[in-house]
Coordinates of C-alpha atoms and ligand atoms in Angstrom, one line a residue:
M3 CA 17.0 -28.7 33.7
K4 CA 16.3 -28.5 37.5
I5 CA 18.2 -31.7 38.2
I6 CA 21.3 -30.4 36.3
T7 CA 21.3 -27.2 38.4
L8 CA 21.1 -29.2 41.6
E9 CA 24.0 -31.5 40.6
K10 CA 26.1 -28.4 39.9
K11 CA 25.2 -27.0 43.3
D12 CA 26.0 -30.2 45.0
L13 CA 29.4 -30.3 43.3
L14 CA 30.0 -26.7 44.3
K15 CA 29.0 -27.6 47.9
A16 CA 31.4 -30.5 47.9
F17 CA 34.2 -28.3 46.5
A18 CA 33.5 -25.6 49.1
A19 CA 33.6 -28.2 51.9
I20 CA 37.0 -29.4 50.7
C21 CA 38.3 -25.8 50.5
I22 CA 37.0 -25.1 54.1
F23 CA 38.6 -28.4 55.4
T24 CA 41.9 -27.5 53.7
K25 CA 41.8 -23.9 55.0
V26 CA 41.1 -25.0 58.6
T27 CA 43.9 -27.6 58.4
L28 CA 46.2 -24.9 57.1
Y29 CA 45.2 -22.5 59.9
Y30 CA 46.1 -25.1 62.5
H31 CA 49.3 -25.8 60.8
Y32 CA 50.3 -22.1 60.9
M33 CA 49.1 -22.0 64.5
E34 CA 51.3 -24.9 65.3
V35 CA 48.6 -26.8 67.2
S36 CA 50.2 -30.0 68.5
H37 CA 47.9 -31.4 71.2
N38 CA 44.4 -32.8 70.7
Y39 CA 44.6 -31.8 67.0
I40 CA 41.8 -34.1 65.8
Y41 CA 39.3 -32.9 68.4
I42 CA 40.2 -29.3 67.6
L43 CA 39.9 -29.7 63.9
I44 CA 36.6 -31.5 64.1
M45 CA 35.2 -28.9 66.4
T46 CA 36.1 -26.0 64.2
L47 CA 34.6 -27.7 61.2
A48 CA 31.4 -28.4 63.2
Y49 CA 31.2 -24.7 64.2
I50 CA 31.7 -23.6 60.6
A51 CA 29.1 -26.1 59.4
M52 CA 26.8 -24.6 62.0
V53 CA 27.4 -21.1 60.5
F54 CA 26.2 -22.4 57.1
F55 CA 23.3 -24.4 58.5
S56 CA 22.0 -21.5 60.6
F57 CA 20.8 -19.2 57.8
E58 CA 18.4 -20.0 55.1
N59 CA 19.9 -17.2 53.0
K60 CA 23.5 -18.2 52.7
I61 CA 24.7 -14.7 52.0
Y62 CA 24.7 -14.2 55.8
S63 CA 26.7 -17.3 56.4
A64 CA 29.2 -16.3 53.7
I65 CA 29.6 -12.9 55.3
L66 CA 30.2 -14.4 58.8
Y67 CA 32.6 -17.0 57.4
F68 CA 34.5 -14.2 55.7
I69 CA 34.7 -12.3 59.0
F70 CA 36.0 -15.4 60.8
S71 CA 38.5 -16.0 58.0
V72 CA 39.8 -12.4 58.4
I73 CA 40.3 -13.1 62.1
M74 CA 42.1 -16.4 61.3
F75 CA 44.3 -14.4 58.9
L76 CA 45.1 -11.9 61.7
D77 CA 45.7 -14.8 64.1
V78 CA 48.3 -16.5 61.9
G79 CA 50.1 -13.2 61.1
Y80 CA 50.2 -12.2 64.8
F81 CA 51.2 -15.7 65.9
S82 CA 54.0 -16.0 63.3
Y83 CA 55.7 -13.1 65.0
F84 CA 54.7 -13.1 68.7
N85 CA 54.3 -16.9 69.2
R86 CA 51.0 -16.3 71.0
N87 CA 47.3 -16.0 70.1
L88 CA 45.8 -12.7 69.2
S89 CA 43.7 -11.2 72.0
V90 CA 41.1 -8.5 72.3
D91 CA 43.4 -6.9 74.8
M92 CA 45.8 -6.0 72.0
I93 CA 43.3 -4.1 70.0
E94 CA 44.3 -0.8 71.6
A95 CA 47.9 -1.6 70.8
F96 CA 47.4 -1.6 67.1
G97 CA 47.0 2.1 67.2
F98 CA 50.8 2.3 67.6
L99 CA 51.8 0.3 64.6
D100 CA 51.6 2.9 61.9
D101 CA 55.3 3.7 61.9
V102 CA 56.5 0.1 61.8
T103 CA 54.6 -0.8 58.6
D104 CA 57.8 -2.0 56.9
S105 CA 58.4 -4.5 59.7
I106 CA 54.8 -5.7 59.6
L107 CA 54.9 -6.2 55.8
E108 CA 58.0 -8.2 56.4
V109 CA 56.4 -10.6 58.9
V110 CA 53.1 -11.1 57.1
K111 CA 54.1 -13.8 54.6
P112 CA 52.2 -14.0 51.3
K113 CA 51.3 -17.6 52.1
F114 CA 49.0 -16.4 54.9
F115 CA 46.6 -15.0 52.3
L116 CA 45.7 -18.5 51.5
I117 CA 43.6 -18.4 54.7
L118 CA 41.3 -15.9 53.0
V119 CA 40.9 -17.4 49.5
D120 CA 38.0 -19.8 50.1
S121 CA 36.0 -17.3 52.1
V122 CA 36.4 -14.7 49.4
L123 CA 35.3 -17.2 46.7
I124 CA 32.3 -18.3 48.7
L125 CA 31.3 -14.7 49.4
L126 CA 31.6 -13.7 45.8
Y127 CA 29.5 -16.8 44.8
F128 CA 26.6 -15.9 47.0
I129 CA 26.8 -12.2 46.1
R130 CA 26.5 -13.2 42.5
Q131 CA 23.6 -15.5 43.4
E132 CA 21.9 -12.8 45.3
K133 CA 22.2 -10.4 42.3
R134 CA 20.8 -12.9 39.9
K135 CA 18.1 -13.8 42.4
F136 CA 18.6 -17.4 41.3
P137 CA 15.2 -19.0 42.1
T138 CA 16.6 -22.4 43.4
H139 CA 18.9 -20.7 45.9
D140 CA 16.4 -19.8 48.6
S141 CA 14.2 -22.8 48.0
F142 CA 17.0 -25.3 48.1
I143 CA 16.9 -26.0 51.9
R144 CA 13.2 -25.6 52.2
I145 CA 12.3 -28.0 49.4
Y146 CA 14.8 -30.8 49.3
P147 CA 16.0 -31.8 52.8
S148 CA 13.7 -34.2 54.5
P149 CA 12.3 -33.2 57.9
K150 CA 14.6 -35.9 59.3
I151 CA 17.7 -34.1 58.0
K152 CA 16.4 -30.9 59.4
Y153 CA 16.1 -32.4 62.9
I154 CA 19.6 -33.9 62.7
K155 CA 21.0 -30.5 61.8
S156 CA 19.1 -28.8 64.7
L157 CA 20.3 -31.4 67.1
M158 CA 23.9 -31.0 65.9
L159 CA 23.6 -27.2 66.3
I160 CA 22.3 -27.6 69.9
L161 CA 25.1 -30.1 70.8
V162 CA 27.9 -27.9 69.3
L163 CA 26.6 -24.8 70.9
T164 CA 26.1 -26.4 74.3
F165 CA 29.7 -27.7 74.3
L166 CA 31.0 -24.4 73.2
I167 CA 29.2 -22.6 76.0
L168 CA 30.1 -25.1 78.7
S169 CA 33.7 -25.3 77.8
V170 CA 34.5 -21.6 77.5
S171 CA 32.6 -20.9 80.7
G172 CA 34.7 -23.5 82.5
Q173 CA 31.8 -25.8 83.3
I174 CA 33.5 -28.7 81.6
E175 CA 36.9 -29.1 83.3
G176 CA 39.8 -31.3 82.4
D177 CA 43.0 -31.2 80.3
V178 CA 41.3 -31.9 77.0
T179 CA 38.8 -29.0 77.5
T180 CA 41.6 -26.6 78.6
S181 CA 43.7 -27.7 75.6
I182 CA 40.7 -27.0 73.3
V183 CA 39.8 -23.7 74.9
N184 CA 43.4 -22.5 74.5
Q185 CA 43.8 -23.6 70.9
E186 CA 40.5 -24.1 69.1
F187 CA 39.6 -21.0 67.0
F188 CA 36.0 -20.3 68.2
S189 CA 36.5 -21.5 71.8
Y190 CA 39.7 -19.5 72.2
H191 CA 38.2 -16.2 70.9
I192 CA 35.0 -16.5 72.7
S193 CA 36.7 -17.3 76.0
D194 CA 39.2 -14.4 75.4
I195 CA 36.3 -12.0 74.9
A196 CA 34.6 -13.3 78.0
N197 CA 37.8 -13.0 80.1
Y198 CA 38.2 -9.4 78.8
L199 CA 34.7 -8.5 79.8
K200 CA 35.1 -10.2 83.2
N201 CA 38.5 -8.6 83.8
E202 CA 39.1 -11.0 86.6
Q203 CA 42.1 -10.4 88.8
N204 CA 43.8 -13.2 90.5
V205 CA 46.9 -12.6 92.6
C206 CA 48.7 -14.8 95.0
Y207 CA 50.9 -12.8 97.3
K208 CA 53.3 -15.5 98.2
E209 CA 56.6 -13.7 98.1
S210 CA 56.6 -10.4 99.9
F211 CA 58.4 -7.3 98.6
K212 CA 59.9 -7.0 102.0
Q213 CA 61.8 -10.2 101.5
I214 CA 63.1 -9.1 98.2
N215 CA 64.1 -5.8 99.8
T216 CA 65.7 -7.5 102.7
E217 CA 67.8 -9.6 100.3
Y218 CA 68.9 -6.4 98.6
Q219 CA 69.9 -4.8 101.9
R220 CA 71.8 -7.9 103.0
H221 CA 74.2 -7.3 100.2
V222 CA 74.7 -3.6 100.8
G223 CA 78.4 -2.8 101.7
K224 CA 79.7 -6.0 100.0
E225 CA 82.2 -6.0 97.1
W226 CA 81.6 -3.3 94.4
F227 CA 78.9 -1.6 96.4
G228 CA 78.7 2.1 95.6
I229 CA 81.6 2.2 93.0
G230 CA 79.4 4.6 91.0
K231 CA 78.3 6.7 94.0
D232 CA 77.6 10.3 93.1
K233 CA 78.8 9.7 89.5
N234 CA 76.8 10.5 86.5
L235 CA 74.9 7.6 85.0
I236 CA 74.3 7.0 81.3
V237 CA 72.1 4.0 80.4
I238 CA 71.9 3.1 76.7
Q239 CA 69.1 0.9 75.6
V240 CA 70.2 -0.4 72.3
E241 CA 67.5 -1.3 69.7
S242 CA 67.3 -5.1 69.0
L243 CA 70.7 -5.9 70.3
Q244 CA 71.1 -9.6 71.1
D245 CA 73.8 -11.3 73.1
F246 CA 74.9 -13.8 70.4
V247 CA 76.9 -11.2 68.5
I248 CA 79.1 -10.3 71.5
N249 CA 82.5 -11.9 71.6
K250 CA 81.8 -13.6 68.3
T251 CA 83.5 -13.6 65.0
Y252 CA 81.7 -13.7 61.7
N253 CA 83.6 -14.7 58.6
G254 CA 86.8 -14.0 60.6
Q255 CA 85.8 -10.6 61.7
Q256 CA 84.6 -9.4 65.2
I257 CA 81.0 -8.2 65.0
T258 CA 81.2 -5.9 68.0
P259 CA 85.0 -5.2 68.6
F260 CA 84.3 -2.2 70.8
L261 CA 81.9 -3.9 73.1
N262 CA 84.2 -7.0 73.3
A263 CA 87.1 -4.8 74.4
L264 CA 84.8 -2.8 76.8
I265 CA 83.8 -6.0 78.6
Q266 CA 87.5 -6.7 79.3
K267 CA 88.2 -3.5 81.2
D268 CA 86.4 -1.8 84.1
S269 CA 83.2 -3.7 83.3
F270 CA 80.6 -6.1 84.5
Y271 CA 79.2 -8.3 81.7
F272 CA 76.0 -10.4 82.2
P273 CA 75.9 -13.0 79.4
N274 CA 72.8 -14.7 80.7
Y275 CA 70.5 -11.6 80.7
F276 CA 67.0 -11.9 79.1
Q277 CA 64.3 -9.6 77.8
Q278 CA 61.2 -9.4 79.9
L279 CA 58.4 -7.6 78.1
G280 CA 54.6 -7.5 78.2
G281 CA 52.2 -6.5 75.5
G282 CA 54.6 -3.8 74.4
N283 CA 58.1 -3.8 73.0
T284 CA 60.8 -1.2 73.3
S285 CA 58.7 0.9 75.7
D286 CA 58.1 -2.2 78.0
A287 CA 61.9 -2.8 78.0
E288 CA 62.3 0.7 79.3
F289 CA 59.5 0.3 81.8
V290 CA 60.7 -3.0 83.3
T291 CA 64.3 -1.8 83.4
H292 CA 63.6 1.3 85.3
N293 CA 60.9 0.0 87.6
S294 CA 61.7 -3.7 88.2
L295 CA 58.0 -4.4 87.8
Y296 CA 56.4 -6.7 85.3
A297 CA 54.9 -5.0 82.2
S298 CA 51.2 -5.4 81.4
F299 CA 50.4 -8.2 79.0
K300 CA 47.3 -6.4 77.9
S301 CA 48.9 -3.5 76.0
Y302 CA 51.9 -1.2 76.2
T303 CA 52.4 -0.4 79.8
Y304 CA 53.2 3.3 79.1
S305 CA 49.9 3.7 77.3
L306 CA 47.8 1.9 79.9
Y307 CA 49.5 3.6 82.8
K308 CA 50.7 6.9 81.4
N309 CA 49.2 8.8 84.3
S310 CA 50.1 6.4 87.1
Y311 CA 52.8 7.0 89.7
F312 CA 55.9 4.9 89.4
R313 CA 58.9 4.9 91.6
G314 CA 61.8 3.5 89.7
L315 CA 65.4 4.5 88.9
P316 CA 64.8 8.1 87.6
W317 CA 62.8 9.0 90.7
I318 CA 65.2 7.3 93.1
L319 CA 68.2 9.2 91.5
K320 CA 66.2 12.4 91.5
E321 CA 65.8 12.1 95.2
K322 CA 69.6 11.8 95.4
G323 CA 70.0 15.2 93.6
Y324 CA 70.4 13.9 90.1
Q325 CA 69.0 15.7 87.1
T326 CA 67.2 13.2 84.9
A327 CA 66.7 13.2 81.1
A328 CA 65.6 10.7 78.4
F329 CA 66.9 10.9 74.9
H330 CA 65.5 9.4 71.8
G331 CA 65.7 10.7 68.2
Y332 CA 62.2 9.8 67.2
K333 CA 58.6 11.0 67.5
K334 CA 57.7 12.6 70.8
D335 CA 54.5 10.7 71.4
F336 CA 55.6 7.3 70.1
W337 CA 54.8 4.6 72.7
C338 CA 53.2 7.5 74.8
R339 CA 56.7 8.4 76.0
A340 CA 56.0 12.1 76.3
Q341 CA 53.1 11.5 78.6
A342 CA 54.6 8.6 80.6
Y343 CA 58.1 10.1 81.2
P344 CA 57.2 12.8 83.8
N345 CA 55.5 10.1 85.9
Q346 CA 58.5 7.8 85.5
G347 CA 60.6 10.6 87.0
F348 CA 62.2 12.3 84.0
D349 CA 62.8 16.0 84.2
E350 CA 63.4 16.3 80.4
Y351 CA 62.7 14.4 77.3
Y352 CA 64.9 15.2 74.3
C353 CA 63.0 13.7 71.4
E354 CA 63.1 14.2 67.6
N355 CA 62.3 17.9 68.0
S356 CA 65.5 18.4 70.1
F357 CA 67.7 17.0 67.4
E358 CA 68.7 18.1 63.9
L359 CA 67.7 15.4 61.4
D360 CA 71.0 15.6 59.6
E361 CA 71.5 11.9 58.9
V362 CA 68.7 9.3 58.5
V363 CA 69.1 5.5 59.0
G364 CA 66.1 3.2 59.1
L365 CA 63.2 4.8 61.0
G366 CA 64.8 8.2 61.6
L367 CA 67.8 10.0 63.0
S368 CA 71.0 7.9 62.8
D369 CA 72.4 6.6 66.0
G370 CA 75.8 8.2 65.1
S371 CA 74.3 11.7 64.9
F372 CA 72.0 11.0 67.8
F373 CA 74.9 10.2 70.1
N374 CA 76.9 13.2 68.8
Q375 CA 74.0 15.6 69.4
S376 CA 73.2 14.0 72.8
I377 CA 76.7 15.0 74.0
D378 CA 75.7 18.6 73.6
H379 CA 72.6 18.2 75.8
L380 CA 74.6 16.1 78.4
K381 CA 77.2 18.9 78.6
N382 CA 74.5 21.3 79.6
M383 CA 73.0 19.1 82.3
Q384 CA 73.6 19.8 85.9
Q385 CA 75.9 17.1 87.4
P386 CA 75.3 14.5 88.7
Y387 CA 72.9 13.5 86.0
Y388 CA 71.0 10.5 84.8
G389 CA 70.9 10.2 81.0
F390 CA 68.8 7.5 79.4
L391 CA 69.5 7.1 75.7
I392 CA 67.4 5.0 73.5
T393 CA 68.9 4.1 70.1
L394 CA 66.9 3.6 66.9
S395 CA 69.0 2.7 63.8
T396 CA 69.2 -1.0 64.4
H397 CA 65.5 -1.5 64.1
H398 CA 64.0 -4.3 62.0
P399 CA 64.7 -4.8 59.0
Y400 CA 68.2 -3.6 59.8
I401 CA 69.0 -1.9 56.5
M402 CA 72.2 0.1 56.9
P403 CA 73.5 2.6 54.3
E404 CA 76.4 1.1 52.2
E405 CA 79.0 3.4 53.7
K406 CA 78.2 2.1 57.2
K407 CA 78.8 -1.6 56.3
M408 CA 82.2 -2.6 57.5
I409 CA 81.7 -6.4 57.7
K410 CA 82.4 -8.5 54.7
L411 CA 79.4 -10.8 54.4
K412 CA 79.5 -14.3 53.0
D413 CA 77.7 -14.5 49.6
G414 CA 74.7 -16.3 51.0
D415 CA 74.1 -13.7 53.6
E416 CA 74.0 -10.7 51.3
E417 CA 70.5 -9.2 51.2
S418 CA 69.2 -11.5 54.0
I419 CA 67.8 -10.3 57.3
F420 CA 70.6 -12.1 59.1
G421 CA 73.2 -10.4 57.0
N422 CA 71.5 -7.0 57.5
Y423 CA 71.5 -7.7 61.2
I424 CA 75.2 -8.5 61.4
H425 CA 75.9 -5.1 59.7
A426 CA 73.5 -3.4 62.1
A427 CA 75.1 -4.9 65.2
N428 CA 78.5 -3.8 63.9
Y429 CA 77.1 -0.3 63.1
I430 CA 75.9 0.3 66.7
D431 CA 79.2 -1.0 67.9
Q432 CA 80.9 1.7 65.8
C433 CA 78.5 4.4 67.2
L434 CA 79.1 3.3 70.8
E435 CA 82.8 3.5 70.3
A436 CA 82.5 7.0 68.8
F437 CA 80.2 8.1 71.7
V438 CA 82.6 6.9 74.4
K439 CA 85.4 8.7 72.6
E440 CA 83.4 11.9 72.5
L441 CA 82.5 11.6 76.2
K442 CA 86.3 11.4 76.9
A443 CA 87.0 14.3 74.6
N444 CA 84.4 16.4 76.5
G445 CA 85.6 15.4 80.0
L446 CA 82.4 13.5 80.6
Y447 CA 83.8 9.9 80.8
E448 CA 85.8 9.5 84.0
N449 CA 83.0 10.5 86.3
T450 CA 80.3 8.5 84.5
V451 CA 78.9 5.0 84.9
I452 CA 77.8 3.6 81.5
A453 CA 75.3 0.8 81.2
I454 CA 74.4 -0.8 77.8
Y455 CA 71.7 -3.4 77.2
G456 CA 69.5 -4.7 74.4
D457 CA 65.8 -3.9 74.5
H458 CA 64.6 -7.1 72.8
F459 CA 65.6 -9.6 70.2
G460 CA 66.1 -8.6 66.6
L461 CA 66.0 -12.0 64.8
N462 CA 62.8 -13.9 65.2
C463 CA 63.4 -17.6 65.5
K464 CA 59.9 -18.3 64.1
D465 CA 61.0 -17.0 60.7
E466 CA 62.3 -20.1 58.8
K467 CA 65.0 -18.4 56.8
V468 CA 66.2 -16.4 59.8
N469 CA 66.2 -19.5 62.0
K470 CA 68.2 -21.4 59.5
D471 CA 70.8 -18.6 59.1
V472 CA 71.2 -18.1 62.8
S473 CA 71.3 -21.8 63.6
D474 CA 74.0 -22.3 61.0
F475 CA 76.0 -19.4 62.5
L476 CA 75.6 -20.6 66.1
G477 CA 76.1 -24.3 65.4
F478 CA 72.9 -25.3 67.2
S479 CA 69.2 -24.9 66.8
Y480 CA 68.1 -21.3 67.3
Y481 CA 65.2 -21.1 69.8
Y482 CA 63.5 -18.7 72.3
D483 CA 66.1 -19.0 75.0
E484 CA 68.8 -17.8 72.6
M485 CA 66.5 -15.3 70.9
M486 CA 65.5 -13.5 74.1
N487 CA 69.1 -13.4 75.4
I488 CA 70.3 -9.8 75.3
P489 CA 73.5 -8.4 76.7
L490 CA 73.9 -6.2 79.7
I491 CA 77.3 -4.4 80.2
I492 CA 77.9 -2.0 83.0
H493 CA 81.1 0.0 82.6
V494 CA 82.6 1.9 85.6
P495 CA 85.7 3.8 84.5
N496 CA 88.8 3.0 86.6
S497 CA 86.9 0.5 88.7
K498 CA 89.2 -2.4 87.8
A499 CA 86.1 -4.5 87.6
Q500 CA 86.5 -7.3 85.1
E501 CA 83.5 -9.5 86.0
T502 CA 81.5 -11.8 83.8
I503 CA 78.5 -12.7 85.9
Q504 CA 76.8 -15.9 84.8
T505 CA 73.8 -15.6 87.0
V506 CA 70.6 -15.7 85.0
G507 CA 68.8 -12.4 85.0
G508 CA 66.6 -10.0 83.0
H509 CA 65.3 -6.5 82.6
I510 CA 63.6 -6.9 85.9
D511 CA 66.9 -7.1 87.7
F512 CA 68.4 -3.9 86.3
L513 CA 67.1 -1.5 89.0
P514 CA 68.5 -3.4 92.0
T515 CA 71.8 -4.2 90.2
I516 CA 72.5 -0.6 89.1
A517 CA 71.2 0.9 92.4
Y518 CA 73.7 -1.3 94.3
L519 CA 76.6 -0.1 92.1
M520 CA 75.4 3.5 92.5
G521 CA 75.6 3.1 96.3
I522 CA 71.9 3.3 97.1
K523 CA 71.6 1.8 100.6
N524 CA 67.8 1.9 100.9
L525 CA 66.0 1.0 97.7
D526 CA 62.7 2.4 98.9
T527 CA 60.2 1.1 96.4
L528 CA 58.4 -2.1 95.4
F529 CA 60.5 -4.2 93.0
F530 CA 60.7 -7.8 91.8
G531 CA 64.4 -8.0 90.7
R532 CA 67.6 -9.1 92.3
N533 CA 71.0 -7.5 92.6
L534 CA 72.8 -9.7 90.0
I535 CA 76.2 -8.7 91.4
H536 CA 75.6 -10.9 94.4
A537 CA 72.4 -13.0 93.8
N538 CA 73.0 -16.7 94.4
S539 CA 70.6 -17.6 91.8
G540 CA 68.5 -15.9 89.2
F541 CA 64.9 -16.2 88.0
V542 CA 63.5 -14.9 84.7
A543 CA 59.7 -15.1 84.4
S544 CA 58.5 -14.9 80.9
Q545 CA 55.1 -14.0 79.5
T546 CA 55.8 -13.3 75.9
Y547 CA 57.3 -15.5 73.2
M548 CA 57.5 -18.2 75.8
L549 CA 54.1 -18.0 77.4
K550 CA 53.1 -17.1 81.0
G551 CA 54.4 -19.8 83.4
S552 CA 57.6 -20.2 81.4
F553 CA 60.8 -19.3 83.2
I554 CA 64.6 -19.6 83.2
Q555 CA 66.3 -20.4 86.4
D556 CA 69.8 -21.6 87.2
G557 CA 70.4 -22.9 83.8
I558 CA 67.1 -24.6 83.2
V559 CA 64.6 -23.3 80.7
F560 CA 61.0 -24.2 81.1
E561 CA 58.6 -23.5 78.3
M562 CA 54.9 -23.6 79.2
S563 CA 52.8 -25.5 76.6
R564 CA 50.6 -23.3 74.5
D565 CA 47.6 -25.5 75.3
G566 CA 47.9 -24.5 79.0
I567 CA 48.6 -28.1 80.2
F568 CA 51.7 -28.3 82.4
S569 CA 52.5 -31.9 81.5
N570 CA 52.7 -31.0 77.8
S571 CA 55.4 -28.4 78.5
K572 CA 59.1 -28.7 77.8
A573 CA 62.3 -28.1 79.8
W574 CA 65.9 -28.2 78.8
D575 CA 69.4 -27.1 80.0
L576 CA 70.3 -23.6 78.9
E577 CA 73.9 -24.6 78.0
T578 CA 73.7 -28.1 76.7
K579 CA 70.1 -27.9 75.4
K580 CA 69.5 -31.4 76.7
P581 CA 66.0 -32.2 78.0
V582 CA 65.3 -31.7 81.7
D583 CA 62.5 -33.5 83.7
I584 CA 59.6 -31.0 83.8
N585 CA 58.6 -32.3 87.2
L586 CA 61.5 -30.3 88.6
C587 CA 59.9 -27.2 87.2
E588 CA 56.5 -27.1 89.0
E589 CA 57.6 -24.7 91.7
G590 CA 59.3 -22.4 89.2
Y591 CA 56.2 -22.5 87.0
Q592 CA 54.0 -21.5 89.9
K593 CA 56.4 -18.7 90.9
S594 CA 56.4 -17.4 87.3
V595 CA 52.6 -17.3 87.2
D596 CA 52.3 -15.8 90.7
D597 CA 54.9 -13.1 90.1
I598 CA 53.3 -12.0 86.8
N599 CA 49.8 -11.9 88.3
L600 CA 51.1 -10.0 91.3
G601 CA 52.9 -7.6 88.9
N602 CA 49.6 -7.0 87.0
F603 CA 47.7 -6.5 90.3
L604 CA 50.2 -3.8 91.3
L605 CA 49.6 -1.9 88.0
E606 CA 45.8 -2.3 87.9
N607 CA 45.4 -1.2 91.5
E608 CA 47.8 1.7 91.6
I609 CA 49.6 0.0 94.5
L610 CA 52.7 2.3 94.3
S611 CA 50.6 5.4 94.5
K612 CA 48.6 4.0 97.4
I613 CA 51.8 3.2 99.3
Y614 CA 54.1 6.0 98.4
Q615 CA 51.6 8.8 97.8
N616 CA 48.8 7.9 100.1
G617 CA 50.9 6.4 102.9
Q618 CA 49.2 3.0 103.1
T619 CA 51.1 -0.1 104.2
L620 CA 51.6 -3.3 102.1
Q621 CA 49.3 -5.2 104.4
E622 CA 46.6 -2.6 104.1
V623 CA 46.6 -2.5 100.3
F624 CA 46.5 -6.2 99.9
K625 CA 43.9 -6.8 102.7
M626 CA 41.8 -3.9 101.4
D627 CA 41.5 -5.6 98.0
N628 CA 40.6 -8.9 99.6
H629 CA 43.6 -10.8 98.2
S630 CA 45.6 -13.4 100.0
F631 CA 48.5 -12.0 102.0
E632 CA 51.1 -14.0 103.7
S633 CA 52.8 -12.3 106.5
D634 CA 56.4 -11.4 105.6
S635 CA 57.6 -11.3 109.2
Ligands
GP9_26 C1 60.4 3.7 68.4 C2 61.4 2.7 68.7 C3 61.1 1.3 68.1 O1 60.5 4.8 69.2 O2 61.7 2.7 70.0 O3 60.2 0.6 68.8 P1 59.9 -1.0 68.6 O4 59.2 -1.2 67.3 O5 61.3 -1.7 68.6 O6 59.1 -1.4 69.8
MN27 MN1 62.8 -1.9 70.0

């Protein structure tokens, strides 16, 4: 009788081991681990074995294993959307996700639940055993393994633990260790927690802000300088608008006929403009656009720095006598906007409460109604004014009401995210057309500069179906460079501008570009961006979707390898998509890392406040904090 029980147990153990092996393999498949796969797989299995060997009462092991499995589940869900590992830094950010539940449900695929199955079964088994108080359970390890096996297990535990501690603490250096620490489940999460607790700051102050400012000033007075001087400025941040819909036909129809026509007359169009966000999304797009600073990777910059002093576009225009207001037909406190806006330089924030919710599309007030009602507020503002309008209707999953759908979709695209997105892009185009018409009707058009840009991508290239649909539409494989490409259009009525500026740029470049057109001679703040109207070359440092160190410069895209090893990275030509030698990218990689580290240093040390509120110099703030400072003279 006893022998039969043991055989059954052994079979169950073997079955559990197969399930665990399959699950870990599946996990790394979802996490797209490509370098040092075998080492990583073996290590994770060894750590899991350790969890089961460590407790005599296996219920504790099963509980721990279940917890690890839940973390793995969160990892794959997070990775499938953001293309990066989940970090403890992001825990605070989850508090903001309640209103985008639809989108989250959309990205968490049912297949990800397979990650949980084995741990639930193992846990249930041991709970049942525990309830029955099955006598062989506790005694199994004590009675049957020989002392020799016990020693082998103990030795294995010691080796595995020693390696884990040495590698995550950086004592074992080398490419393989780096690769493992960045990809292996236990090593990554332990080192992530250790880094969070250490909160180490490293900054390399190689490029001085003075040089960036000098470059801005060198262009002052050149062509197009000040064509918007003393005019009103309306900046429209469009939800999820990507560049690939501009100047494109779908099934014989223009997707954005109004924007296509707008580009042709009195406008500057930047087709190589890219999103540059941090740990946040829409609110980071706003932050980077206004301040020309890198957003924090840790969490939403507005929430981390809601009480900090910033000195971006709203402040600079305010000093020139502008009245400033932000407009968004959604909840007042979402993304901490209500708290952050006064420190960003906004006099007013017209949020959901300032609008009548007379038409709902997607998350809330329709863009059509939002624009219409914003005209009433704009009319009452003292001129010149700066109005920053954030749209909402074209938010994921892009479901437009039937009567707004003007594009005839191909059969296969009906009910797909791609099809929905085409309708949404066309809908916002209709709304923008109606808005400009209303500005004209109210005498607000002639004297107003209008800038329109996308906050971030709408169609995630990691989603298989989306990727296939967009790739078929584009005629080439849809990847991050295309995904993060958003349009920027700056329209200056009667300017006779008809410029398509191919220079690569991103959100970070908006402030110096618009400041130049608005005739600001002295852009008296710290900023990272370039005036794209005259910049000889552009530089887009990326820290999200394409990881820190990645960049786009002069038509070359460099994507930093997820395992943290430069030589495993990829580079290609932005236009032709042909591979480029990564050895040409070392300098750009270093600049990308340095700029983002410096950006974080500015945020974490309240540098703007120290300089502009406390009157300290750049040299003082950098020396004071014992960081390297290269003279900018
Ligand atoms: C909410 C809106 C959407 O106010 O800006 O934010 P997102 O989910 O795109 O970051
Ligand atoms: Mn958004």
